[in-house]
Short mmCIF file of C-alpha atoms in Angstrom, two decimals:
data_model
loop_
_atom_site.label_atom_id
_atom_site.label_comp_id
_atom_site.label_asym_id
_atom_site.label_seq_id
_atom_site.Cartn_x
_atom_site.Cartn_y
_atom_site.Cartn_z
CA MET A 10 -4.34 -22.45 25.49
CA THR A 11 -4.91 -24.52 22.48
CA LEU A 12 -3.12 -23.68 19.27
CA GLN A 13 -4.66 -24.19 15.83
CA PHE A 14 -3.02 -23.41 12.47
CA GLN A 15 -4.66 -22.68 9.18
CA SER A 16 -3.66 -21.42 5.65
CA ASP A 17 -6.98 -19.60 5.08
CA PHE A 18 -8.81 -17.16 7.22
CA GLN A 19 -12.10 -18.59 8.42
CA GLN A 20 -14.54 -16.25 9.95
CA GLN A 21 -16.54 -17.54 13.00
CA ALA A 22 -19.13 -16.09 15.23
CA GLN A 23 -18.11 -14.26 18.40
CA GLN A 24 -14.49 -14.23 17.29
CA THR A 25 -11.72 -11.83 18.09
CA ILE A 26 -9.27 -11.36 15.18
CA ILE A 27 -5.87 -9.77 16.07
CA ILE A 28 -4.10 -8.06 13.23
CA PRO A 29 -0.44 -7.10 14.11
CA VAL A 30 0.52 -3.99 12.27
CA SER A 31 4.00 -2.65 11.55
CA GLN A 32 4.84 1.13 11.24
CA ASP A 33 6.73 2.96 8.41
CA GLN A 34 7.57 6.69 8.81
CA GLY A 35 4.98 7.22 11.63
CA GLN A 36 2.03 5.50 10.16
CA ILE A 37 0.76 2.04 9.14
CA ALA A 38 3.11 0.41 6.54
CA ALA A 39 1.67 0.17 3.12
CA ALA A 40 1.22 -3.60 2.74
CA PRO A 41 -0.61 -4.19 5.91
CA LEU A 42 -2.63 -1.06 5.21
CA ALA A 43 -4.00 -2.45 2.02
CA LYS A 44 -4.84 -5.91 3.71
CA ILE A 45 -6.57 -4.15 6.66
CA SER A 46 -8.59 -1.97 4.33
CA GLN A 47 -9.74 -4.93 2.38
CA LEU A 48 -10.63 -7.04 5.47
CA LEU A 49 -12.60 -4.22 7.15
CA GLY A 50 -14.14 -2.67 4.11
CA GLN A 51 -12.92 0.68 5.10
CA GLN A 52 -11.05 3.43 3.16
CA LYS A 53 -7.35 3.66 3.89
CA ASP A 54 -7.49 7.30 4.86
CA VAL A 55 -10.18 6.55 7.48
CA ILE A 56 -8.00 3.87 9.08
CA LEU A 57 -4.88 6.11 8.93
CA ARG A 58 -6.68 8.87 10.81
CA SER A 59 -7.40 6.54 13.74
CA PHE A 60 -4.52 4.21 13.99
CA LYS A 61 -0.71 4.82 13.65
CA ALA A 62 0.65 1.34 14.44
CA GLY A 63 2.86 2.65 17.23
CA ALA A 64 4.49 0.11 19.60
CA LYS A 65 1.72 -1.37 21.76
CA GLU A 66 -1.04 0.84 20.24
CA VAL A 67 -4.44 -0.94 20.44
CA MET A 68 -7.64 -0.20 18.44
CA SER A 69 -10.60 -2.41 18.42
CA LEU A 70 -13.20 -2.37 15.53
CA PRO A 71 -16.37 -4.34 15.77
CA SER A 72 -17.82 -5.89 12.61
CA GLY A 73 -21.16 -7.76 13.27
CA ASP A 74 -20.54 -10.30 15.95
CA GLN A 75 -16.71 -10.26 15.46
CA LEU A 76 -14.13 -7.88 16.82
CA PHE A 77 -11.03 -6.82 14.88
CA VAL A 78 -8.18 -5.73 17.02
CA LEU A 79 -5.36 -3.83 15.42
CA LEU A 80 -2.20 -4.19 17.41
CA GLY A 81 0.69 -1.76 16.70
CA LEU A 82 4.28 -3.24 16.61
CA GLY A 83 6.05 0.10 15.84
CA ALA A 84 8.87 0.32 13.29
CA ASN A 85 11.68 -2.17 12.77
CA VAL A 86 9.72 -5.11 13.95
CA ASN A 87 11.55 -7.88 15.77
CA PHE A 88 10.96 -10.71 18.16
CA SER A 89 11.14 -8.62 21.30
CA LYS A 90 8.83 -5.77 20.13
CA THR A 91 6.37 -8.32 18.98
CA LEU A 92 6.41 -10.15 22.26
CA GLN A 93 6.05 -7.01 24.19
CA ALA A 94 3.03 -5.80 22.24
CA PHE A 95 1.13 -9.10 22.75
CA GLN A 96 2.09 -9.11 26.35
CA HIS A 97 0.64 -5.59 26.63
CA LEU A 98 -2.54 -6.77 24.77
CA SER A 99 -3.07 -9.67 27.05
CA SER A 100 -2.29 -7.77 30.29
CA LYS A 101 -4.04 -4.49 29.61
CA HIS A 102 -6.73 -5.38 27.11
CA SER A 103 -7.72 -8.90 27.89
CA HIS A 104 -11.39 -7.84 27.70
CA LEU A 105 -10.98 -7.72 23.90
CA LEU A 106 -10.02 -11.35 23.71
CA THR A 107 -12.49 -14.14 23.37
CA ALA A 108 -12.29 -17.93 23.66
CA LYS A 109 -12.10 -18.14 19.86
CA THR A 110 -9.31 -15.73 18.95
CA THR A 111 -7.44 -15.60 15.58
CA LEU A 112 -3.96 -14.21 14.84
CA LEU A 113 -4.04 -12.92 11.27
CA TRP A 114 -0.84 -11.57 9.89
CA PRO A 115 -1.23 -9.00 7.02
CA ALA A 116 1.43 -11.02 5.28
CA THR A 117 2.06 -11.74 1.52
CA GLU A 118 3.34 -14.83 -0.07
CA GLY A 119 7.11 -15.22 0.37
CA ASP A 120 7.21 -13.54 3.90
CA ASP A 121 9.02 -16.14 6.09
CA LEU A 122 9.48 -14.18 9.23
CA PHE A 123 5.83 -14.62 10.57
CA GLY A 124 6.30 -18.05 12.04
CA LEU A 125 8.99 -16.80 14.36
CA LEU A 126 6.95 -13.67 15.09
CA SER A 127 3.98 -15.96 15.94
CA GLU A 128 6.18 -17.56 18.59
CA ALA A 129 6.67 -14.17 20.12
CA ALA A 130 2.97 -13.55 19.92
CA VAL A 131 2.18 -16.80 21.73
CA ASN A 132 4.80 -16.18 24.37
CA GLY A 133 3.62 -12.62 24.91
CA LEU A 134 -0.15 -13.53 25.17
CA TRP A 135 0.59 -16.18 27.82
CA GLN A 136 3.02 -13.99 29.80
CA GLY A 137 0.60 -11.13 29.71
CA SER A 138 -1.98 -13.36 31.39
CA TYR A 139 0.08 -13.72 34.41
CA HIS A 140 -1.69 -12.58 37.62
CA LEU A 141 0.17 -10.98 40.62
CA GLY A 142 -2.57 -11.18 43.20
CA ARG A 143 -2.59 -14.74 44.25
CA TYR A 144 -2.31 -13.77 47.94
CA LYS A 145 -5.42 -11.41 47.79
CA THR A 146 -8.54 -12.63 49.46
CA SER A 147 -10.34 -11.93 46.13
CA ASN A 148 -8.34 -12.36 42.96
CA GLY A 149 -10.93 -11.14 40.57
CA GLN A 150 -11.53 -12.74 37.13
CA SER A 151 -8.75 -14.88 35.52
CA ASN A 152 -7.37 -13.88 32.22
CA VAL A 153 -9.24 -15.56 29.24
CA VAL A 154 -5.90 -16.65 27.75
CA GLN A 155 -5.38 -19.10 30.61
CA GLY A 156 -8.93 -20.50 30.29
CA ALA A 157 -9.11 -24.19 29.30
CA ASP A 158 -11.34 -23.29 26.26
CA PHE A 159 -9.07 -20.57 24.92
CA GLU A 160 -8.28 -21.33 21.31
CA LEU A 161 -5.80 -19.28 19.31
CA SER A 162 -5.95 -19.92 15.54
CA ILE A 163 -2.83 -18.71 13.66
CA VAL A 164 -3.30 -17.98 9.92
CA LEU A 165 -0.05 -18.30 7.83
CA PRO A 166 0.78 -19.33 4.27
CA GLU A 167 0.70 -23.03 3.68
CA ASP A 168 4.54 -23.36 3.32
CA GLN A 169 5.10 -21.78 6.82
CA LEU A 170 2.62 -23.89 8.91
CA ALA A 171 4.95 -26.71 9.70
CA ALA A 172 7.72 -24.43 11.11
CA ALA A 173 5.16 -22.22 12.83
CA LYS A 174 3.75 -25.20 14.78
CA GLU A 175 7.20 -25.88 16.22
CA TYR A 176 7.89 -22.22 16.94
CA CYS A 177 4.57 -21.54 18.63
CA GLN A 178 4.68 -24.64 20.77
CA ARG A 179 8.17 -23.63 21.91
CA GLY A 180 6.80 -20.12 22.63
CA LEU A 181 3.95 -21.45 24.79
CA ILE A 182 6.23 -23.92 26.75
CA ILE A 183 8.76 -21.20 27.52
CA ALA A 184 6.08 -18.78 28.48
CA GLN A 185 4.53 -21.37 30.88
CA ALA A 186 7.95 -22.04 32.46
CA GLN A 187 8.45 -18.29 32.80
CA THR A 188 5.20 -17.54 34.57
CA GLU A 189 5.68 -20.51 36.92
CA VAL A 190 8.95 -19.26 38.02
CA MET A 191 7.84 -15.62 38.11
CA ALA A 192 5.31 -16.77 40.81
CA LEU A 193 8.19 -18.13 42.72
CA VAL A 194 10.24 -14.91 42.57
CA ASN A 195 7.32 -12.80 43.43
CA ALA A 196 6.29 -14.96 46.36
CA PRO A 197 6.79 -13.15 49.73
CA ALA A 198 9.65 -14.41 51.86
CA ASN A 199 7.38 -16.18 54.41
CA TYR A 200 5.95 -18.35 51.70
CA LYS A 201 9.33 -19.11 50.04
CA HIS A 202 11.94 -20.92 51.93
CA PRO A 203 14.79 -23.13 50.48
CA HIS A 204 12.63 -26.27 50.95
CA ASP A 205 9.94 -24.53 48.92
CA LEU A 206 12.37 -24.11 45.99
CA ALA A 207 13.47 -27.74 46.43
CA ALA A 208 9.87 -29.06 46.39
CA TRP A 209 9.14 -27.04 43.17
CA ALA A 210 12.20 -28.63 41.49
CA LYS A 211 11.34 -32.12 42.63
CA ALA A 212 7.73 -31.77 41.47
CA SER A 213 8.80 -30.36 38.11
CA ALA A 214 11.44 -33.13 37.58
CA GLU A 215 8.85 -35.89 38.37
CA LYS A 216 6.35 -34.45 35.96
CA TYR A 217 8.76 -33.73 33.04
CA GLY A 218 11.13 -36.63 33.21
CA TYR A 219 14.43 -35.29 34.61
CA GLN A 220 16.29 -35.91 37.87
CA ALA A 221 16.25 -33.80 41.00
CA THR A 222 18.52 -34.60 44.00
CA ILE A 223 17.91 -32.52 47.12
CA TRP A 224 20.61 -32.22 49.92
CA ASP A 225 19.42 -31.07 53.44
CA LYS A 226 21.63 -29.31 55.96
CA ASP A 227 23.25 -32.58 57.16
CA GLN A 228 24.20 -33.62 53.68
CA ILE A 229 25.51 -30.11 52.83
CA THR A 230 27.68 -30.11 55.93
CA LYS A 231 28.99 -33.65 55.11
CA ALA A 232 29.84 -32.49 51.63
CA GLY A 233 31.78 -29.55 53.00
CA MET A 234 29.83 -26.68 51.37
CA HIS A 235 31.06 -24.33 54.09
CA ALA A 236 30.37 -21.06 52.18
CA LEU A 237 26.63 -21.90 51.77
CA LEU A 238 26.57 -22.92 55.44
CA ALA A 239 28.19 -19.62 56.52
CA VAL A 240 25.40 -17.51 54.80
CA ASN A 241 22.82 -19.82 56.52
CA TYR A 242 24.25 -19.25 60.12
CA GLY A 243 21.86 -16.45 60.93
CA SER A 244 18.74 -18.10 59.53
CA PRO A 245 16.14 -20.25 61.30
CA GLU A 246 15.44 -21.95 57.97
CA PRO A 247 17.91 -24.70 57.01
CA PRO A 248 19.64 -24.45 53.54
CA ALA A 249 18.99 -26.67 50.62
CA PHE A 250 21.30 -27.71 47.84
CA ILE A 251 19.36 -28.58 44.67
CA PHE A 252 20.95 -30.65 41.94
CA LEU A 253 19.16 -31.21 38.68
CA GLU A 254 20.04 -33.37 35.68
CA TYR A 255 18.40 -33.70 32.30
CA LYS A 256 19.66 -35.99 29.52
CA GLY A 257 18.08 -35.23 26.14
CA PRO A 258 18.01 -37.41 23.04
CA ASN A 259 21.42 -38.08 21.39
CA ARG A 260 21.40 -36.59 17.96
CA ASN A 261 24.26 -36.95 15.39
CA GLY A 262 26.32 -38.86 17.98
CA THR A 263 27.00 -35.79 20.10
CA GLN A 264 25.40 -34.33 23.21
CA PRO A 265 27.01 -31.19 24.58
CA LYS A 266 27.14 -31.13 28.46
CA ILE A 267 26.24 -27.78 29.90
CA GLY A 268 26.42 -26.87 33.56
CA LEU A 269 24.13 -24.22 35.11
CA VAL A 270 24.33 -22.64 38.49
CA GLY A 271 21.70 -20.23 40.02
CA LYS A 272 21.87 -18.07 43.05
CA GLY A 273 18.96 -19.17 45.43
CA VAL A 274 18.92 -16.59 48.17
CA THR A 275 15.25 -16.54 49.10
CA PHE A 276 15.50 -13.21 51.05
CA ASP A 277 18.51 -11.04 51.59
CA THR A 278 18.61 -8.67 54.51
CA GLY A 279 22.31 -8.10 53.90
CA GLY A 280 23.18 -9.96 57.10
CA LEU A 281 25.08 -7.95 59.72
CA SER A 282 25.97 -5.56 56.92
CA ILE A 283 22.33 -4.86 56.82
CA LYS A 284 20.65 -3.14 53.86
CA PRO A 285 18.65 0.10 54.20
CA SER A 286 14.97 -0.43 54.81
CA THR A 287 14.06 1.32 51.49
CA ASN A 288 13.06 -1.23 48.96
CA MET A 289 14.27 -4.12 51.17
CA HIS A 290 11.00 -5.74 50.41
CA TYR A 291 12.12 -6.37 46.92
CA MET A 292 14.92 -8.67 48.21
CA LYS A 293 12.44 -11.59 47.95
CA SER A 294 13.65 -11.53 44.35
CA ASP A 295 17.26 -12.46 45.22
CA MET A 296 16.64 -15.96 43.87
CA GLY A 297 16.14 -14.78 40.31
CA GLY A 298 19.18 -16.74 39.19
CA ALA A 299 17.73 -20.00 40.68
CA ALA A 300 14.34 -19.23 39.12
CA ALA A 301 16.04 -18.79 35.64
CA VAL A 302 17.83 -22.26 36.10
CA LEU A 303 14.63 -23.92 37.36
CA GLY A 304 12.71 -22.65 34.27
CA THR A 305 15.39 -23.47 31.89
CA MET A 306 15.56 -27.03 33.08
CA GLU A 307 11.74 -27.49 32.87
CA ALA A 308 11.48 -25.90 29.47
CA ALA A 309 14.44 -27.93 28.09
CA ALA A 310 12.95 -31.17 29.30
CA ARG A 311 9.65 -30.24 27.83
CA LEU A 312 11.23 -29.27 24.47
CA LYS A 313 13.33 -32.54 24.59
CA LEU A 314 16.49 -30.53 23.55
CA PRO A 315 19.35 -32.76 22.53
CA VAL A 316 21.60 -31.68 25.32
CA HIS A 317 22.98 -32.92 28.70
CA LEU A 318 22.26 -30.34 31.44
CA VAL A 319 23.52 -30.51 35.04
CA ALA A 320 22.45 -27.66 37.28
CA ALA A 321 23.06 -26.63 40.91
CA ILE A 322 21.07 -24.29 42.99
CA PRO A 323 22.60 -23.48 46.46
CA SER A 324 19.65 -21.97 48.48
CA THR A 325 19.30 -20.12 51.77
CA ASP A 326 18.20 -16.80 52.99
CA ASN A 327 20.59 -14.16 54.45
CA SER A 328 19.33 -13.26 57.92
CA VAL A 329 20.53 -11.69 61.09
CA ASP A 330 20.90 -13.26 64.55
CA ALA A 331 23.65 -13.88 67.07
CA LEU A 332 25.12 -16.78 65.07
CA ALA A 333 25.29 -14.77 61.78
CA VAL A 334 28.59 -14.58 60.02
CA LYS A 335 30.51 -11.48 60.69
CA PRO A 336 32.72 -9.08 58.81
CA SER A 337 36.35 -10.22 59.44
CA ASP A 338 35.34 -13.90 59.77
CA VAL A 339 37.33 -16.38 57.63
CA ILE A 340 35.33 -19.28 56.22
CA SER A 341 36.14 -22.28 54.13
CA SER A 342 34.37 -23.57 50.99
CA TYR A 343 33.64 -26.64 49.06
CA SER A 344 36.72 -25.99 46.91
CA GLY A 345 38.89 -26.01 50.10
CA LYS A 346 39.81 -22.29 49.51
CA SER A 347 39.45 -19.87 52.39
CA ILE A 348 37.39 -16.57 52.21
CA GLU A 349 37.67 -13.44 54.35
CA ILE A 350 34.34 -11.96 54.89
CA ILE A 351 34.40 -8.16 54.38
CA ASP A 352 30.77 -7.64 53.70
CA THR A 353 27.98 -9.99 54.76
CA ASP A 354 25.80 -8.53 51.96
CA ALA A 355 28.13 -9.99 49.41
CA GLU A 356 26.60 -13.33 50.15
CA GLY A 357 25.38 -14.58 46.83
CA ARG A 358 28.93 -15.06 45.50
CA LEU A 359 29.69 -17.19 48.48
CA ILE A 360 26.99 -19.71 47.81
CA LEU A 361 27.71 -19.61 44.02
CA ALA A 362 31.31 -20.41 44.79
CA ASP A 363 30.15 -23.80 46.30
CA GLY A 364 27.79 -24.43 43.49
CA LEU A 365 30.39 -23.75 40.79
CA SER A 366 33.07 -25.83 42.49
CA TYR A 367 30.75 -28.78 42.92
CA VAL A 368 29.39 -28.85 39.25
CA ILE A 369 32.83 -28.42 37.83
CA ARG A 370 34.60 -30.99 40.08
CA GLU A 371 31.88 -33.58 40.27
CA HIS A 372 30.30 -33.29 36.83
CA ALA A 373 32.81 -31.86 34.49
CA PRO A 374 30.55 -29.91 32.11
CA GLN A 375 32.07 -28.62 28.76
CA VAL A 376 30.53 -25.27 29.42
CA ILE A 377 29.44 -23.74 32.74
CA ILE A 378 27.23 -20.71 33.21
CA ASP A 379 26.07 -19.09 36.50
CA LEU A 380 23.16 -16.60 36.81
CA ALA A 381 22.63 -14.29 39.72
CA THR A 382 20.93 -11.14 40.94
CA LEU A 383 24.34 -10.28 42.26
CA THR A 384 25.20 -6.57 42.30
CA GLY A 385 23.69 -3.14 42.34
CA SER A 386 26.74 -2.15 40.30
CA SER A 387 25.30 -4.00 37.20
CA VAL A 388 21.98 -2.11 37.63
CA ARG A 389 23.78 1.20 37.82
CA THR A 390 25.77 0.45 34.61
CA PHE A 391 22.88 -1.04 32.52
CA GLY A 392 19.69 -0.08 34.17
CA TYR A 393 17.03 -2.58 33.40
CA GLN A 394 17.92 -3.06 29.72
CA ALA A 395 20.63 -5.71 29.76
CA ALA A 396 22.43 -8.20 32.02
CA ALA A 397 26.14 -8.00 32.59
CA LEU A 398 28.06 -10.73 30.90
CA PHE A 399 31.53 -11.93 31.98
CA SER A 400 33.34 -14.82 30.27
CA ASN A 401 36.75 -16.24 29.71
CA ASP A 402 35.60 -17.88 26.44
CA ASP A 403 35.02 -15.57 23.40
CA GLN A 404 33.04 -18.11 21.53
CA LEU A 405 30.65 -18.77 24.55
CA ALA A 406 30.29 -15.01 25.02
CA HIS A 407 29.35 -14.64 21.33
CA HIS A 408 26.75 -17.30 21.55
CA LEU A 409 25.20 -15.64 24.58
CA GLU A 410 25.31 -12.27 23.00
CA GLN A 411 23.68 -13.54 19.82
CA ALA A 412 20.96 -15.39 21.81
CA GLY A 413 20.33 -12.14 23.67
CA ARG A 414 19.81 -10.30 20.35
CA GLN A 415 17.51 -12.91 18.95
CA THR A 416 15.21 -13.09 22.08
CA GLY A 417 15.37 -9.55 23.36
CA GLU A 418 16.96 -10.70 26.62
CA ARG A 419 20.08 -8.72 25.99
CA VAL A 420 23.50 -9.14 27.59
CA TRP A 421 26.57 -6.92 27.37
CA ARG A 422 30.09 -8.14 27.98
CA LEU A 423 32.29 -6.53 30.62
CA PRO A 424 36.06 -7.23 30.99
CA ILE A 425 37.55 -9.48 33.68
CA TRP A 426 41.11 -8.44 33.17
CA GLU A 427 43.77 -9.83 35.51
CA GLU A 428 44.24 -6.33 37.24
CA TYR A 429 40.82 -6.45 38.72
CA GLY A 430 41.76 -9.56 40.66
CA ASP A 431 44.14 -7.57 42.78
CA ASP A 432 41.19 -5.87 44.40
CA MET A 433 40.11 -9.28 45.85
CA LYS A 434 43.36 -10.25 47.43
CA SER A 435 43.23 -10.81 51.18
CA ASP A 436 45.98 -10.61 53.81
CA VAL A 437 44.47 -13.36 55.95
CA ALA A 438 42.74 -15.74 53.50
CA ASP A 439 42.93 -16.98 49.91
CA ILE A 440 40.55 -14.27 48.80
CA LYS A 441 38.08 -11.82 50.27
CA ASN A 442 34.42 -11.55 49.28
CA PHE A 443 34.34 -7.82 48.65
CA SER A 444 36.84 -5.46 47.33
CA GLY A 445 35.89 -2.71 49.79
CA ARG A 446 36.03 -0.16 46.98
CA PRO A 447 33.06 1.79 45.46
CA VAL A 448 34.13 1.03 41.90
CA ALA A 449 33.83 -1.87 39.45
CA GLY A 450 31.55 -3.87 41.79
CA ALA A 451 30.06 -6.19 39.17
CA ILE A 452 33.53 -6.93 37.74
CA THR A 453 35.23 -7.68 41.05
CA ALA A 454 32.32 -9.88 41.95
CA ALA A 455 32.89 -11.82 38.73
CA LYS A 456 36.62 -12.05 39.61
CA PHE A 457 35.66 -13.67 42.97
CA LEU A 458 33.56 -16.26 41.14
CA GLU A 459 36.26 -16.95 38.60
CA PHE A 460 38.51 -17.90 41.49
CA PHE A 461 36.22 -20.96 42.03
CA THR A 462 36.03 -22.20 38.52
CA ASP A 463 39.34 -24.14 38.71
CA ASN A 464 40.44 -22.45 35.45
CA HIS A 465 37.63 -23.96 33.51
CA PRO A 466 38.12 -22.94 29.96
CA SER A 467 34.45 -22.10 29.14
CA TRP A 468 32.75 -20.18 31.90
CA ALA A 469 30.22 -17.39 31.81
CA HIS A 470 28.73 -15.34 34.69
CA LEU A 471 25.48 -13.46 34.02
CA ASP A 472 24.66 -10.65 36.60
CA ILE A 473 20.85 -10.23 36.09
CA ALA A 474 20.12 -7.93 39.06
CA GLY A 475 18.54 -5.30 36.68
CA THR A 476 16.74 -7.63 34.31
CA ALA A 477 15.14 -10.44 36.49
CA PHE A 478 13.00 -8.00 38.57
CA GLY A 479 11.69 -4.68 37.44
CA ASP A 480 8.82 -2.77 35.88
CA THR A 481 6.19 -5.03 34.31
CA PRO A 482 2.65 -4.68 33.11
CA TYR A 483 1.37 -6.91 35.83
CA GLY A 484 1.30 -4.33 38.74
CA LYS A 485 2.20 -0.96 40.13
CA GLY A 486 5.42 -2.09 41.71
CA LYS A 487 8.36 -4.08 40.51
CA ALA A 488 7.95 -7.74 39.81
CA ALA A 489 9.66 -10.71 38.30
CA THR A 490 10.17 -10.66 34.36
CA GLY A 491 11.13 -14.36 33.75
CA TYR A 492 14.46 -13.05 32.36
CA GLY A 493 17.02 -15.68 31.43
CA ILE A 494 14.86 -18.66 30.44
CA ARG A 495 14.34 -17.64 26.80
CA LEU A 496 17.96 -16.52 26.55
CA LEU A 497 19.39 -19.82 27.78
CA ILE A 498 16.97 -21.97 25.65
CA GLN A 499 18.01 -20.05 22.58
CA PHE A 500 21.76 -20.56 23.54
CA LEU A 501 21.12 -24.27 24.06
CA MET A 502 19.48 -24.53 20.67
CA SER A 503 22.31 -22.78 19.14
CA VAL A 504 24.95 -24.98 20.55
CA THR A 505 23.06 -28.10 19.65
CA GLN A 506 22.75 -27.01 16.07
CA GLU A 507 26.52 -26.66 15.46
#
């Protein structure tokens, strides 16, 4: 995709013109209606009879060798609604797009929101071009948006062009990072082992100028990451510990140091506490937290954000054989603390414990955030609309909540009161990995992780089980959404601007 920017609409042969349209009281808002009527040379009442501008509504109108596409954004237009509309257009109506496509906002002078909404449009167009069928013997035609000759011209008032260029380039970079890691999450388990995640991380780091250090099983053992090793006991595939570091430009004499940790379970059978067979095939998605961290590192490096990032991804699958860890086993961890295994399906928190301890003790970030597809409890609480947020730092929680509202990747904070920690106390070890109670599952998982943060003053845990993998426009079943990258990039931009 090539982006072009212009202040005057220039008609070209064989061109598609996308006109995003907002809705007011169930029909096209007055301002865009007048502009559309003028552009198309049609009476307003004729347009109103055919198009209501509902969210994701699409209507195409040929005019000579050009094609006008009206795209409904619905009422109360924001970044998220705009992104979803363009994602839908690119995914379900790509046949309407041509190599020369123009984005024409029906805007008036003084409107200053359209640069940001253009970022959402670019992001949505690229995301919508994602194709799930890479393992089919015949993949069919590729989406025109990903063609080398696809050119998107964005028409905005002259005084908005400079900002729009920055917004839209950011939208494209984030979208490209999202679709890359979506392919990782959607990959079947036999095509996705810990060393595959490590290889992806190393290739990205080499390409975009940050550092990747990969530890194999011997190095993990030598370092004392016993919790990661315990989850790996039942697997024929060795674990990997991926450490990434990006140092951005130093601006204004400050460079915040942020730590990220992502759960990298490439497939989760549940171990000896085996999961039901129904929907177990979706457990290829259990490295959604790792994917979010990988995509964020790549996007941050490409955007040259003025921040110092350190990230850890402990990776293994959770399989079953005679050597697999058993309920009642007591294991150690990188922190030196002992853990009683109550449920082997509570494995993600074990590898995160080692990742958190390592990043905090060895790299001392000012802020530490972990992301994981951790509990069904968070899905039962929020469905697929928001991630569960836990934090011991009100300011950090506020920044993440604000980033969620701005990007549409919403989070909602839940408590981590001291009383919940009582459920995690063990008679035989320092802590147990599962409360054993059918209540407050996401919260007690967060309390387990908090135990391994060494009382770090600014920690947040994001349980993204319901948001990283769900219904998408790409296929009939559930698939990766790319959740977390836009959220974290927005958060990083906010903390670097303070």
